[in-house]
mmCIF file of C-alpha atoms in Angstrom:
data_model
loop_
_atom_site.group_PDB
_atom_site.id
_atom_site.type_symbol
_atom_site.label_atom_id
_atom_site.label_comp_id
_atom_site.label_asym_id
_atom_site.label_seq_id
_atom_site.Cartn_x
_atom_site.Cartn_y
_atom_site.Cartn_z
ATOM 1 C CA GLY S 212 5.419 -10.021 -8.435
ATOM 2 C CA LYS S 213 6.943 -6.702 -7.549
ATOM 3 C CA VAL S 214 7.926 -5.814 -4.002
ATOM 4 C CA TYR S 215 7.311 -2.318 -2.661
ATOM 5 C CA ASP S 216 9.248 -0.988 0.303
ATOM 6 C CA ILE S 217 7.773 0.368 3.504
ATOM 7 C CA ALA S 218 8.516 4.019 2.704
ATOM 8 C CA TYR S 219 6.702 3.724 -0.617
ATOM 9 C CA LYS S 220 3.636 2.164 0.989
ATOM 10 C CA ASN S 221 3.511 4.838 3.675
ATOM 11 C CA GLU S 222 3.784 7.519 1.009
ATOM 12 C CA VAL S 223 0.909 6.064 -0.997
ATOM 13 C CA CYS S 224 -1.256 5.616 2.094
ATOM 14 C CA LYS S 225 -0.614 9.182 3.238
ATOM 15 C CA LYS S 226 -1.883 10.497 -0.090
ATOM 16 C CA VAL S 227 -5.097 8.531 0.238
ATOM 17 C CA VAL S 228 -5.697 9.253 3.932
ATOM 18 C CA SER S 229 -5.017 12.982 3.512
ATOM 19 C CA GLY S 230 -7.499 13.050 0.658
ATOM 20 C CA GLY S 231 -4.812 14.131 -1.778
ATOM 21 C CA MET S 232 -5.509 11.274 -4.151
ATOM 22 C CA SER S 233 -8.069 8.532 -4.481
ATOM 23 C CA VAL S 234 -7.235 4.837 -4.642
ATOM 24 C CA PRO S 235 -8.456 4.555 -8.262
ATOM 25 C CA GLN S 236 -6.223 7.502 -9.228
ATOM 26 C CA ILE S 237 -3.161 5.951 -7.636
ATOM 27 C CA SER S 238 -4.013 2.579 -9.129
ATOM 28 C CA LYS S 239 -4.107 4.093 -12.602
ATOM 29 C CA GLU S 240 -0.874 6.002 -12.060
ATOM 30 C CA THR S 241 1.131 3.180 -10.485
ATOM 31 C CA GLY S 242 -0.397 0.064 -11.966
ATOM 32 C CA ILE S 243 -0.964 -1.352 -8.472
ATOM 33 C CA SER S 244 -4.375 -2.981 -8.200
ATOM 34 C CA GLU S 245 -7.046 -1.132 -6.220
ATOM 35 C CA GLN S 246 -7.542 -4.228 -4.091
ATOM 36 C CA THR S 247 -3.900 -4.128 -2.998
ATOM 37 C CA LEU S 248 -4.021 -0.396 -2.329
ATOM 38 C CA TYR S 249 -7.135 -0.761 -0.198
ATOM 39 C CA GLN S 250 -5.353 -3.452 1.840
ATOM 40 C CA TRP S 251 -2.393 -1.130 2.411
ATOM 41 C CA VAL S 252 -4.609 1.782 3.406
ATOM 42 C CA GLN S 253 -6.607 -0.419 5.757
ATOM 43 C CA ARG S 254 -3.423 -1.472 7.527
ATOM 44 C CA TYR S 255 -2.139 2.096 7.551
ATOM 45 C CA ARG S 256 -5.329 3.456 9.106
ATOM 46 C CA LYS S 257 -5.115 0.808 11.793
ATOM 47 C CA SER S 258 -1.415 1.040 12.601
ATOM 48 C CA GLY S 259 -0.132 4.268 11.075
ATOM 49 C CA GLU S 260 3.550 4.473 10.172
ATOM 50 C CA THR S 261 4.231 1.131 11.825
ATOM 51 C CA ALA S 262 1.736 -0.722 9.613
ATOM 52 C CA PHE S 263 4.397 -2.154 7.336
ATOM 53 C CA ALA S 264 7.355 -2.202 9.698
ATOM 54 C CA GLY S 265 8.639 -5.557 10.789
ATOM 55 C CA SER S 266 7.502 -7.345 7.662
ATOM 56 C CA GLY S 267 11.088 -7.222 6.458
ATOM 57 C CA HIS S 268 11.574 -9.698 3.655
ATOM 58 C CA VAL S 269 8.767 -11.964 4.761
ATOM 59 C CA LEU S 270 6.127 -11.958 2.075
ATOM 60 C CA LEU S 271 2.602 -11.753 3.386
ATOM 61 C CA GLU S 272 0.009 -13.153 1.070
ATOM 62 C CA ASN S 273 -1.436 -10.527 -1.302
ATOM 63 C CA GLU S 274 0.318 -7.723 0.480
ATOM 64 C CA GLU S 275 4.015 -7.418 -0.137
ATOM 65 C CA THR S 276 4.068 -8.623 -3.710
ATOM 66 C CA VAL S 277 2.002 -7.251 -6.533
ATOM 67 C CA ASP S 278 1.505 -9.286 -9.651
#
């Protein structure tokens, strides 16, 4: 699977939350599954910029790696 860094996830989530892009649009553009994107956005809405901080190199199931 591919690992995406925190800055990238925040960037993607910002686009969705601000209404700039929809999850399906981003999914098509990036190749990241909608399911994964929805998980990121859910975490982002709950915790904001800190949503992905502290995960470091620890892989959380279905979240840090994308197949």
